[in-house]
Short mmCIF file of C-alpha atoms (C1' of nucleotides) in Angstrom, two decimals:
data_model
loop_
_atom_site.label_atom_id
_atom_site.label_comp_id
_atom_site.label_asym_id
_atom_site.label_seq_id
_atom_site.Cartn_x
_atom_site.Cartn_y
_atom_site.Cartn_z
CA MET A 72 -13.34 92.38 -25.91
CA LEU A 73 -11.87 96.25 -25.93
CA GLU A 74 -12.34 97.41 -28.83
CA LEU A 75 -8.55 97.54 -30.72
CA ALA A 76 -9.11 101.47 -31.61
CA TYR A 77 -9.54 102.01 -28.05
CA LEU A 78 -6.70 100.65 -27.04
CA ARG A 79 -4.35 102.15 -29.87
CA ASN A 80 -5.73 105.54 -29.69
CA HIS A 81 -6.64 105.60 -25.26
CA ARG A 82 -3.47 103.90 -24.60
CA ALA A 83 -2.47 105.18 -21.30
CA ASP A 84 -6.33 105.76 -20.09
CA ALA A 85 -6.25 101.53 -20.85
CA GLU A 86 -3.36 100.79 -18.82
CA THR A 87 -3.84 103.34 -15.86
CA ARG A 88 -7.25 100.98 -15.61
CA LEU A 89 -6.77 97.74 -16.12
CA ALA A 90 -4.00 98.04 -14.05
CA LYS A 91 -6.84 97.77 -10.84
CA ARG A 92 -6.81 94.34 -11.76
CA PRO A 93 -4.55 91.48 -10.80
CA ILE A 94 -2.74 91.02 -14.27
CA ASP A 95 -0.28 92.16 -16.57
CA ALA A 96 -1.79 95.01 -17.44
CA LYS A 97 1.54 96.17 -19.70
CA ALA A 98 2.31 93.28 -20.69
CA LEU A 99 -1.03 92.53 -22.31
CA LEU A 100 -1.31 95.81 -23.95
CA ASP A 101 2.08 95.74 -25.41
CA LYS A 102 0.74 92.60 -26.53
CA ALA A 103 -1.36 93.70 -28.53
CA ALA A 104 -0.21 97.39 -29.69
CA GLU A 105 2.80 94.37 -31.14
CA LEU A 106 0.08 92.18 -32.70
CA ASP A 107 -1.83 95.22 -34.19
CA GLU A 108 1.41 96.80 -36.16
CA VAL A 109 1.65 93.67 -37.57
CA ARG A 110 -1.53 92.78 -38.98
CA ARG A 111 -1.94 96.28 -40.41
CA ALA A 112 0.92 96.24 -42.04
CA THR A 113 -0.03 93.13 -43.43
CA GLN A 114 -2.73 94.19 -44.28
CA ALA A 115 -2.21 97.23 -46.05
CA GLU A 116 0.84 94.85 -47.91
CA LEU A 117 -1.97 92.66 -48.93
CA ASP A 118 -4.70 95.07 -50.41
CA ALA A 119 -2.10 96.49 -52.21
CA LYS A 120 -0.78 93.06 -54.32
CA GLN A 121 -4.59 92.14 -53.74
CA ALA A 122 -5.43 95.41 -55.94
CA GLU A 123 -2.61 94.24 -58.90
CA MET A 124 -3.84 90.78 -58.94
CA ASN A 125 -7.69 92.75 -59.02
CA THR A 126 -6.69 95.29 -61.74
CA MET A 127 -4.93 91.77 -64.32
CA SER A 128 -8.04 89.92 -63.72
CA ARG A 129 -10.05 93.00 -65.13
CA SER A 130 -7.08 93.49 -68.38
CA ILE A 131 -7.82 89.73 -68.86
CA GLY A 132 -11.85 89.47 -69.39
CA GLU A 133 -11.63 92.90 -71.37
CA LEU A 134 -9.08 91.01 -74.00
CA MET A 135 -11.35 88.31 -73.85
CA LYS A 136 -14.15 90.02 -75.01
CA ALA A 137 -11.96 91.75 -77.63
CA GLY A 138 -10.96 88.34 -79.03
CA ARG A 139 -7.17 89.40 -78.30
CA ARG A 140 -6.47 85.89 -76.50
CA SER A 141 -2.92 85.73 -77.16
CA GLU A 142 -2.43 88.68 -74.62
CA ALA A 143 -5.16 87.33 -72.51
CA ASP A 144 -3.25 84.56 -72.08
CA HIS A 145 -0.08 86.22 -72.29
CA ILE A 146 -1.23 88.06 -68.85
CA ARG A 147 -2.78 84.85 -67.52
CA VAL A 148 1.11 83.43 -67.44
CA GLN A 149 2.24 86.00 -65.17
CA THR A 150 -0.22 85.53 -62.42
CA ALA A 151 -0.04 82.52 -61.51
CA GLU A 152 3.62 83.33 -59.56
CA PHE A 153 1.18 86.12 -58.05
CA LYS A 154 -0.67 83.63 -56.61
CA GLU A 155 1.04 82.16 -54.47
CA HIS A 156 2.40 85.07 -53.51
CA LEU A 157 -0.88 85.87 -52.94
CA GLN A 158 -1.78 83.07 -50.85
CA GLU A 159 0.57 83.31 -48.48
CA MET A 160 0.12 86.98 -47.70
CA ARG A 161 -3.15 85.36 -47.65
CA THR A 162 -2.63 82.30 -44.98
CA ARG A 163 -0.31 85.40 -42.87
CA LEU A 164 -2.70 87.98 -42.90
CA ASP A 165 -5.37 85.43 -41.53
CA ALA A 166 -2.59 84.06 -39.07
CA THR A 167 -1.83 87.26 -37.89
CA GLU A 168 -5.96 88.90 -37.33
CA LYS A 169 -6.83 84.92 -34.80
CA ALA A 170 -3.74 85.87 -32.99
CA LEU A 171 -4.84 89.40 -32.43
CA HIS A 172 -8.49 88.15 -31.36
CA ASP A 173 -7.62 85.27 -29.23
CA HIS A 174 -5.46 87.38 -27.11
CA LEU A 175 -7.96 89.99 -27.37
CA CYS A 176 -10.20 87.14 -25.65
CA THR A 177 -8.28 87.22 -22.63
CA ILE A 178 -7.96 90.93 -21.72
CA PRO A 179 -10.38 91.00 -19.31
CA ASN A 180 -12.59 94.37 -19.55
CA ALA A 181 -11.11 98.13 -18.38
CA PRO A 182 -12.08 99.04 -14.82
CA SER A 183 -14.49 102.70 -14.18
CA ASP A 184 -12.69 105.23 -12.27
CA LYS A 185 -15.09 104.66 -10.17
CA VAL A 186 -14.25 101.24 -9.44
CA PRO A 187 -12.03 100.97 -5.77
CA ALA A 188 -7.99 99.40 -6.30
CA GLY A 189 -7.72 95.41 -4.36
CA ARG A 190 -7.50 91.85 -5.28
CA THR A 191 -9.87 90.16 -2.82
CA ALA A 192 -13.45 90.26 -1.85
CA GLU A 193 -11.90 91.86 1.31
CA ASP A 194 -11.14 95.27 -0.59
CA ASN A 195 -14.62 95.83 -1.64
CA THR A 196 -16.10 99.12 -0.56
CA VAL A 197 -19.37 98.69 1.54
CA VAL A 198 -21.33 101.50 -0.06
CA MET A 199 -24.77 101.30 2.11
CA GLN A 200 -26.52 98.78 4.40
CA GLU A 201 -30.03 98.99 5.61
CA GLY A 202 -32.54 97.20 6.92
CA ALA A 203 -32.66 95.57 10.66
CA ILE A 204 -30.89 91.81 11.63
CA PRO A 205 -33.32 89.70 13.25
CA GLU A 206 -32.14 88.89 16.64
CA LEU A 207 -32.85 85.32 16.17
CA GLY A 208 -32.99 82.44 19.28
CA PRO A 209 -30.14 80.11 20.35
CA ASP A 210 -33.02 77.37 18.03
CA ALA A 211 -32.83 79.23 14.98
CA ARG A 212 -31.91 76.50 12.20
CA PRO A 213 -30.74 77.61 8.82
CA HIS A 214 -32.63 77.50 5.66
CA TRP A 215 -32.42 73.94 5.02
CA GLU A 216 -33.04 71.87 7.81
CA LEU A 217 -36.36 74.16 8.10
CA GLY A 218 -36.52 73.19 4.25
CA GLU A 219 -37.41 70.19 5.85
CA GLU A 220 -38.90 70.97 8.75
CA PHE A 221 -41.56 72.32 6.72
CA ASP A 222 -41.71 70.04 3.11
CA LEU A 223 -40.48 73.22 1.54
CA LEU A 224 -37.29 72.09 -0.02
CA HIS A 225 -35.23 68.72 -0.31
CA MET A 226 -31.86 68.65 -1.89
CA ASP A 227 -31.93 64.67 -0.64
CA LEU A 228 -34.57 64.24 -4.09
CA GLY A 229 -32.38 66.13 -5.90
CA VAL A 230 -29.88 64.21 -5.65
CA LYS A 231 -31.29 61.46 -6.13
CA ILE A 232 -33.26 62.09 -9.64
CA THR A 233 -30.32 64.47 -10.99
CA GLY A 234 -26.79 65.20 -8.28
CA ALA A 235 -25.24 68.20 -6.04
CA GLY A 236 -26.63 70.88 -6.06
CA PHE A 237 -30.57 70.73 -7.45
CA PRO A 238 -33.02 71.37 -5.24
CA VAL A 239 -36.56 70.01 -5.54
CA TYR A 240 -39.38 72.89 -4.35
CA SER A 241 -42.14 71.74 -2.44
CA GLY A 242 -45.89 72.37 -1.44
CA GLN A 243 -45.37 75.86 0.05
CA GLY A 244 -41.74 76.24 -1.09
CA ALA A 245 -42.63 76.10 -4.72
CA ARG A 246 -45.88 78.29 -4.35
CA LEU A 247 -43.15 80.99 -2.49
CA GLN A 248 -40.64 79.75 -4.90
CA ARG A 249 -43.26 81.02 -7.94
CA ALA A 250 -44.33 84.04 -6.00
CA LEU A 251 -41.26 85.61 -6.14
CA ILE A 252 -40.58 84.77 -10.14
CA ALA A 253 -44.18 86.71 -10.84
CA PHE A 254 -43.73 89.06 -8.29
CA PHE A 255 -39.81 89.97 -9.09
CA LEU A 256 -41.51 90.35 -13.25
CA ASP A 257 -44.40 92.86 -12.68
CA GLN A 258 -42.43 94.40 -10.29
CA ALA A 259 -39.57 95.18 -12.86
CA THR A 260 -42.36 95.00 -15.67
CA ALA A 261 -44.16 97.67 -13.99
CA ALA A 262 -40.59 99.74 -14.06
CA GLY A 263 -40.67 99.98 -17.71
CA TYR A 264 -38.95 96.39 -18.31
CA ARG A 265 -40.18 94.53 -21.36
CA GLU A 266 -41.14 91.07 -20.34
CA ILE A 267 -38.68 88.00 -22.59
CA ILE A 268 -38.84 84.34 -22.36
CA PRO A 269 -35.86 83.27 -23.90
CA PRO A 270 -34.47 79.62 -24.77
CA HIS A 271 -33.00 78.10 -21.71
CA LEU A 272 -29.72 77.10 -24.25
CA VAL A 273 -28.12 79.21 -26.53
CA ASN A 274 -25.37 78.75 -29.32
CA ALA A 275 -21.79 78.87 -29.55
CA ASP A 276 -22.18 82.34 -30.83
CA SER A 277 -24.52 83.94 -28.40
CA ALA A 278 -22.18 82.58 -25.36
CA PHE A 279 -18.85 83.91 -26.92
CA ALA A 280 -21.07 87.17 -27.58
CA THR A 281 -22.15 87.83 -23.97
CA GLY A 282 -18.66 87.39 -22.06
CA GLN A 283 -18.94 83.40 -21.47
CA LEU A 284 -16.69 81.79 -23.78
CA PRO A 285 -13.86 81.49 -23.94
CA ASP A 286 -13.44 82.67 -20.52
CA LYS A 287 -15.84 80.84 -18.74
CA GLU A 288 -15.95 77.63 -20.68
CA GLY A 289 -15.79 74.99 -17.28
CA GLN A 290 -18.81 77.29 -15.78
CA MET A 291 -21.66 75.75 -18.34
CA TYR A 292 -23.00 72.89 -19.32
CA HIS A 293 -22.69 72.12 -22.74
CA VAL A 294 -24.38 69.72 -24.78
CA ALA A 295 -22.04 68.62 -27.32
CA GLU A 296 -24.06 66.78 -29.18
CA ASP A 297 -25.53 69.50 -30.58
CA GLY A 298 -23.33 72.13 -29.64
CA LEU A 299 -25.64 74.16 -27.23
CA TYR A 300 -24.81 75.26 -23.89
CA LEU A 301 -27.39 75.67 -20.77
CA ILE A 302 -27.28 79.36 -20.21
CA PRO A 303 -25.58 79.70 -16.72
CA THR A 304 -27.13 83.43 -16.78
CA ALA A 305 -30.61 85.35 -18.54
CA GLU A 306 -27.92 87.67 -20.36
CA VAL A 307 -26.32 85.65 -22.46
CA PRO A 308 -30.13 84.38 -24.49
CA ILE A 309 -31.70 88.54 -22.96
CA THR A 310 -29.14 90.48 -24.97
CA ASN A 311 -28.01 88.63 -27.79
CA LEU A 312 -31.10 89.29 -29.24
CA TYR A 313 -29.39 92.44 -30.46
CA ARG A 314 -26.63 90.95 -31.60
CA ASP A 315 -25.85 91.93 -34.92
CA GLU A 316 -28.33 95.08 -35.37
CA ILE A 317 -27.40 98.58 -35.47
CA LEU A 318 -29.88 100.43 -34.12
CA ASP A 319 -32.18 103.37 -34.59
CA PRO A 320 -31.48 105.85 -32.48
CA ALA A 321 -34.93 106.02 -31.45
CA GLN A 322 -35.12 102.42 -30.67
CA LEU A 323 -33.64 103.19 -27.08
CA PRO A 324 -32.97 102.57 -24.30
CA VAL A 325 -33.61 99.13 -24.79
CA LYS A 326 -34.82 97.45 -21.12
CA MET A 327 -35.62 93.99 -20.57
CA VAL A 328 -36.37 91.63 -18.05
CA GLY A 329 -36.67 87.71 -17.89
CA TYR A 330 -36.92 85.14 -16.41
CA THR A 331 -34.64 81.73 -16.19
CA PRO A 332 -34.07 78.60 -14.63
CA CYS A 333 -30.05 78.84 -14.86
CA PHE A 334 -27.37 76.45 -15.23
CA ARG A 335 -23.64 76.51 -13.70
CA ARG A 336 -21.48 73.33 -13.02
CA GLU A 337 -19.76 75.44 -10.13
CA ALA A 338 -16.85 72.84 -10.50
CA GLY A 339 -14.46 73.18 -7.38
CA SER A 340 -16.85 74.45 -4.88
CA TYR A 341 -17.16 73.08 -1.63
CA GLY A 342 -17.91 73.27 1.98
CA LYS A 343 -20.86 74.94 4.02
CA ASP A 344 -20.73 77.55 1.36
CA VAL A 345 -22.27 75.06 -0.57
CA ARG A 346 -25.52 74.22 2.26
CA GLY A 347 -28.09 73.61 1.35
CA LEU A 348 -29.31 76.87 -0.99
CA ASN A 349 -25.84 79.04 -0.68
CA ARG A 350 -24.55 77.58 -4.48
CA VAL A 351 -26.61 74.82 -6.68
CA HIS A 352 -26.27 74.26 -9.80
CA GLN A 353 -30.05 75.46 -10.81
CA PHE A 354 -31.67 77.97 -9.37
CA ASP A 355 -34.00 80.70 -10.99
CA LYS A 356 -33.14 84.04 -11.40
CA VAL A 357 -35.31 87.31 -12.80
CA GLU A 358 -32.77 89.43 -14.90
CA ILE A 359 -32.55 92.66 -16.00
CA VAL A 360 -31.02 94.39 -19.06
CA ARG A 361 -30.19 97.00 -21.14
CA ILE A 362 -28.98 98.93 -23.92
CA GLU A 363 -28.08 102.24 -23.51
CA ARG A 364 -26.31 104.86 -25.14
CA PRO A 365 -22.63 105.82 -23.54
CA GLU A 366 -23.11 109.10 -21.88
CA ASP A 367 -26.34 107.35 -20.23
CA SER A 368 -24.96 103.75 -19.32
CA TYR A 369 -23.15 105.02 -15.25
CA GLY A 370 -26.77 107.08 -14.53
CA VAL A 371 -28.21 103.87 -15.58
CA LEU A 372 -25.66 101.02 -13.95
CA GLU A 373 -27.46 104.08 -10.49
CA GLU A 374 -31.47 103.66 -11.21
CA MET A 375 -30.63 99.56 -11.54
CA VAL A 376 -29.91 99.55 -8.27
CA GLU A 377 -32.04 101.56 -6.94
CA HIS A 378 -34.51 99.26 -8.79
CA VAL A 379 -33.45 96.36 -6.74
CA LYS A 380 -33.22 98.46 -3.55
CA GLY A 381 -37.56 98.58 -4.12
CA LEU A 382 -37.29 94.91 -4.23
CA LEU A 383 -34.82 94.18 -0.96
CA ARG A 384 -37.64 96.68 0.69
CA SER A 385 -40.53 95.13 -0.30
CA LEU A 386 -38.75 91.73 0.95
CA GLU A 387 -37.97 93.72 3.59
CA LEU A 388 -34.45 91.75 3.96
CA PRO A 389 -31.36 93.58 5.60
CA TYR A 390 -29.49 93.90 3.43
CA ARG A 391 -26.14 95.92 1.90
CA LEU A 392 -25.03 97.14 -1.08
CA LEU A 393 -21.20 96.46 -2.40
CA LEU A 394 -19.23 98.27 -4.98
CA LEU A 395 -16.75 95.59 -6.05
CA CYS A 396 -13.08 96.45 -6.39
CA GLY A 397 -11.23 95.33 -9.68
CA GLY A 398 -9.46 92.08 -8.08
CA ASP A 399 -13.23 90.82 -7.58
CA MET A 400 -15.19 92.21 -10.75
CA GLY A 401 -15.84 90.03 -13.26
CA PHE A 402 -13.64 88.84 -16.13
CA ALA A 403 -15.99 90.93 -18.42
CA SER A 404 -17.48 93.98 -16.12
CA ALA A 405 -16.32 98.03 -16.14
CA MET A 406 -18.06 98.43 -13.09
CA THR A 407 -20.15 95.94 -10.58
CA TYR A 408 -22.00 96.39 -7.74
CA ASP A 409 -23.12 94.00 -5.63
CA MET A 410 -26.16 92.94 -3.30
CA GLU A 411 -26.10 90.93 -0.68
CA VAL A 412 -28.03 89.66 2.02
CA TYR A 413 -27.61 89.12 5.80
CA ALA A 414 -29.19 84.50 5.98
CA ALA A 415 -29.64 85.18 10.27
CA ALA A 416 -29.40 81.92 11.08
CA GLN A 417 -26.04 81.31 9.43
CA GLY A 418 -24.61 84.72 10.27
CA ARG A 419 -23.47 85.34 6.71
CA TRP A 420 -24.36 87.54 3.78
CA LEU A 421 -25.38 86.11 0.68
CA GLU A 422 -25.26 87.48 -2.46
CA VAL A 423 -28.60 87.88 -4.41
CA SER A 424 -27.38 90.05 -7.40
CA SER A 425 -25.15 91.09 -9.27
CA ILE A 426 -25.15 94.80 -11.12
CA SER A 427 -23.24 95.61 -14.35
CA ASN A 428 -22.10 98.24 -16.79
CA PHE A 429 -19.84 96.23 -19.95
CA GLU A 430 -19.33 99.32 -21.52
CA THR A 431 -18.97 98.37 -24.80
CA PHE A 432 -16.40 95.08 -23.92
CA GLN A 433 -20.10 92.78 -24.94
CA SER A 434 -21.41 95.42 -27.43
CA ASN A 435 -18.03 94.94 -29.87
CA ARG A 436 -18.81 91.43 -29.49
CA LEU A 437 -22.19 91.69 -29.98
CA LYS A 438 -21.98 93.79 -32.64
CA LEU A 439 -24.09 95.75 -31.03
CA ARG A 440 -24.06 99.21 -32.29
CA TYR A 441 -26.97 102.47 -33.02
CA ARG A 442 -26.84 105.30 -35.01
CA GLY A 443 -25.82 108.33 -33.34
CA ALA A 444 -26.40 111.67 -33.90
CA ASP A 445 -23.38 111.76 -36.69
CA LYS A 446 -25.88 108.63 -38.24
CA LYS A 447 -23.03 106.64 -38.15
CA PRO A 448 -23.45 103.52 -36.26
CA HIS A 449 -21.66 103.09 -32.69
CA LEU A 450 -21.22 100.80 -30.70
CA ALA A 451 -24.05 100.67 -27.64
CA HIS A 452 -22.93 100.09 -23.58
CA THR A 453 -24.96 97.33 -22.36
CA LEU A 454 -26.12 96.23 -18.27
CA ASN A 455 -27.53 93.67 -16.25
CA GLY A 456 -28.35 93.17 -13.20
CA SER A 457 -30.24 90.27 -10.64
CA ALA A 458 -34.12 91.34 -9.89
CA LEU A 459 -32.85 89.16 -7.81
CA ALA A 460 -31.40 85.11 -7.92
CA LEU A 461 -33.82 83.29 -5.76
CA ALA A 462 -32.35 80.91 -4.07
CA ARG A 463 -30.57 82.60 -2.01
CA ILE A 464 -33.72 85.24 -1.40
CA MET A 465 -35.56 82.24 -0.76
CA ALA A 466 -33.19 81.13 1.67
CA ALA A 467 -32.66 84.49 3.59
CA LEU A 468 -36.66 84.59 4.22
CA LEU A 469 -36.60 81.06 6.19
CA GLU A 470 -34.07 81.88 8.30
CA ASN A 471 -34.71 85.13 8.95
CA ASN A 472 -38.53 85.61 9.21
CA GLN A 473 -39.06 81.65 11.08
CA GLY A 474 -40.76 82.54 14.42
CA PRO A 475 -42.40 79.95 16.55
CA ASP A 476 -46.41 80.08 14.81
CA GLY A 477 -43.84 78.75 11.75
CA ILE A 478 -42.35 81.56 8.89
CA VAL A 479 -44.39 84.60 7.93
CA ILE A 480 -44.05 85.92 4.03
CA PRO A 481 -43.31 89.55 3.71
CA LYS A 482 -46.80 91.35 2.83
CA ALA A 483 -45.62 92.57 -0.41
CA LEU A 484 -45.54 88.88 -1.37
CA ARG A 485 -48.94 87.69 0.34
CA PRO A 486 -50.95 88.22 -3.51
CA TYR A 487 -48.96 86.59 -5.15
CA THR A 488 -48.06 83.04 -2.43
CA GLY A 489 -51.76 83.42 -1.01
CA PHE A 490 -50.79 82.57 2.26
CA ASP A 491 -49.23 84.90 5.13
CA ARG A 492 -47.62 82.38 7.02
CA ILE A 493 -45.55 78.79 6.33
CA HIS A 494 -47.49 76.15 9.47
CA LYS A 495 -46.44 72.37 9.61
"C1'" G B 142 -35.97 60.62 -38.83
"C1'" G B 143 -37.10 60.62 -44.79
"C1'" A B 144 -37.21 63.20 -49.58
"C1'" G B 145 -38.30 67.81 -52.46
"C1'" A B 146 -37.79 73.21 -53.04
"C1'" G B 147 -35.07 77.41 -51.61
"C1'" G B 148 -31.25 80.73 -48.63
"C1'" U B 149 -28.84 88.29 -52.97
"C1'" G B 150 -28.65 94.93 -49.70
"C1'" G B 151 -34.46 98.35 -44.64
"C1'" C B 152 -38.11 94.75 -47.22
"C1'" A B 153 -39.73 92.52 -52.29
"C1'" G B 154 -37.26 90.38 -55.55
"C1'" A B 155 -33.65 90.05 -61.54
"C1'" G B 156 -28.36 88.78 -61.73
"C1'" C B 157 -26.75 81.96 -63.28
"C1'" G B 158 -18.03 82.59 -65.04
"C1'" G B 159 -16.20 88.79 -66.74
"C1'" U B 160 -14.76 95.08 -63.97
"C1'" C B 161 -21.63 92.90 -60.05
"C1'" G B 162 -21.41 95.84 -53.75
"C1'" A B 163 -24.91 93.84 -57.14
"C1'" A B 164 -30.88 95.18 -62.49
"C1'" U B 165 -35.99 97.48 -60.45
"C1'" G B 166 -39.21 98.23 -57.31
"C1'" C B 167 -41.28 100.07 -51.70
"C1'" G B 168 -39.30 102.05 -48.42
"C1'" G B 169 -35.73 106.01 -45.87
"C1'" C B 170 -33.12 111.29 -46.84
"C1'" G B 171 -32.44 115.85 -48.77
"C1'" G B 172 -34.00 118.84 -53.27
"C1'" U B 173 -37.18 120.96 -57.23
"C1'" C B 174 -42.13 122.17 -57.23
"C1'" U B 175 -46.42 124.62 -53.90
"C1'" U B 176 -49.49 129.13 -48.70
"C1'" G B 177 -49.16 124.22 -46.71
"C1'" A B 178 -49.39 119.05 -48.13
"C1'" A B 179 -50.13 114.97 -51.69
"C1'" A B 180 -48.43 113.91 -56.23
"C1'" A B 181 -44.81 113.84 -59.26
"C1'" C B 182 -39.76 114.54 -61.49
"C1'" C B 183 -34.46 114.62 -60.17
"C1'" G B 184 -30.10 113.18 -56.83
"C1'" C B 185 -29.06 110.06 -52.58
"C1'" U B 186 -29.11 105.48 -49.50
"C1'" U B 187 -24.03 98.70 -46.25
"C1'" U B 188 -21.61 97.41 -43.28
"C1'" A B 189 -15.60 96.20 -41.96
"C1'" C B 190 -10.30 97.25 -42.54
"C1'" C B 191 -6.06 98.91 -43.84
"C1'" C B 192 -3.59 104.24 -46.09
"C1'" G B 193 -4.21 109.03 -45.36
"C1'" C B 194 -4.42 115.25 -41.16
"C1'" A B 195 -8.21 116.09 -45.01
"C1'" A B 196 -9.40 115.56 -50.10
"C1'" G B 197 -9.93 111.24 -51.37
"C1'" G B 198 -7.50 105.38 -52.32
"C1'" G B 199 -7.35 100.26 -51.80
"C1'" U B 200 -9.61 95.84 -50.21
"C1'" A B 201 -13.47 92.44 -48.04
"C1'" A B 202 -18.79 91.04 -47.38
"C1'" C B 203 -24.69 87.45 -52.92
"C1'" G B 204 -26.46 81.89 -45.37
"C1'" G B 205 -21.29 80.10 -42.62
"C1'" G B 206 -16.56 77.50 -43.69
"C1'" G B 207 -13.92 75.41 -47.98
"C1'" G B 208 -12.62 74.23 -53.20
"C1'" U B 209 -11.67 75.27 -58.97
"C1'" U B 210 -10.54 79.23 -61.94
"C1'" C B 211 -6.47 84.78 -64.29
"C1'" G B 212 -11.23 86.32 -62.51
"C1'" A B 213 -17.19 82.85 -58.18
"C1'" A B 214 -23.90 85.78 -55.94
"C1'" U B 215 -22.66 82.40 -60.28
"C1'" C B 216 -19.32 75.78 -61.18
"C1'" C B 217 -17.64 71.46 -56.76
"C1'" C B 218 -17.96 69.95 -51.64
"C1'" U B 219 -19.33 70.46 -47.14
"C1'" C B 220 -22.24 72.66 -42.79
"C1'" C B 221 -25.80 75.73 -41.09
"C1'" C B 222 -30.61 77.49 -42.09
"C1'" U B 223 -36.30 78.40 -43.48
"C1'" C B 224 -40.51 76.18 -46.36
"C1'" U B 225 -43.50 72.28 -48.51
"C1'" C B 226 -44.64 66.94 -48.09
"C1'" C B 227 -44.48 61.95 -44.58
"C1'" G B 228 -43.12 59.93 -40.49
"C1'" C B 229 -42.85 60.46 -35.19
"C1'" C B 230 -45.01 63.81 -31.21
"C1'" A B 231 -46.30 67.92 -26.07
#
RNA sequence: GGAGAGGUGGCAGAGCGGUCGAAUGCGGCGGUCUUGAAAACCGCUUUACCCGCAAGGGUAACGGGGGUUCGAAUCCCUCCCUCUCCGCCA
């Protein structure tokens, strides 16, 4: 949620930045300004009236104590009308505040100046590309076939026990999955991130604070009986660790990493996008999360990108780095880089990481602040990125590394897998 | 799941209908003293919003929500959470 003070004091900047998204920025901001004005007027009115009421109550108390009962009763009679009026104003203020809050929830984050304009994924900027694209023979096979053939991955078993989009990993496939998780966690820990194992279900407050509610309600699995949501990413529980906190300057920066399974309903997806591991309802991911001072956050975003590049290089996967355009960015993000790896058998790029700076969009909802040099609380910047999303990494590894002698494991992973090749 | 106790400021812990954002202690910050430090003493020490250039003023918040009352941290209802005991259990 954008800060009200920002919208009020930097209206022009907000409109320019928001204009990069496919929304009617002016209309949204006009309405916010209007609601804000009504709210302030209503509150000023109510506060003044309440102050009068408080004075009267105090008088009654003093008179009662002094034993001047009839005088107290005289004032008490006057309060009846006041009370009704107060009630009405309170109701009006509550309604206005709710309307304003609800409206602010519909405004996406303002894209950073560096974000290119554009509507769709076609308009994203390819920042760089690295790694040789493997030349596979005509008999190259997609990962879902390799998975069955080598007894690594079984989509049909997932269908049997749960439903479509819930993969079952087995044997060396399961081991490879675990190796990747361990490798990613170790790399992050070595880079100074503190490891967290969070709950995999969160309450509505947490889902709201990081922006999943109300914006992506249908995207999460909901356990209605307990009012809980299965996490779509570790970002949600880990970032919420710092909800309602005012950090001491010495506590910054906060660097955390966590592995969790991620659950996504992906309602409405279909076709070749969802073959095999390309898009599933449950996948594993190692996520890095940071809490930073505003002046540091964009430097940190680049640092996080470098970290993920390092992982992809270690895995010897061809990848490219995309800077998302305004139209393709997530609702809560101010700037997002995506990383895609090339899955050679399918001949397509698969998104395996998304690294975003949310500026104060999340911290405003989280009420996550730090104490500045002026001793006052300021909203911190939050960032997070996949480092890395597992299912698609596995897909690319299987496809790209297939050969006559089985599937070759990248050197960096071998200490984790305990084998250097997957045989039949 | 059942029974009981309880949720107050950074922490500990009073207050149980009247001017209480809240005693006291600890911690933290500033000062006096000291060659320096400690101790002692003095002062300060929550957050959000509104009005104001500012100085300053106002409103709200004692787990969440609702109610009673002129007035609620204090009374009532409800939800959540913590602790103890019982049951169940990886």
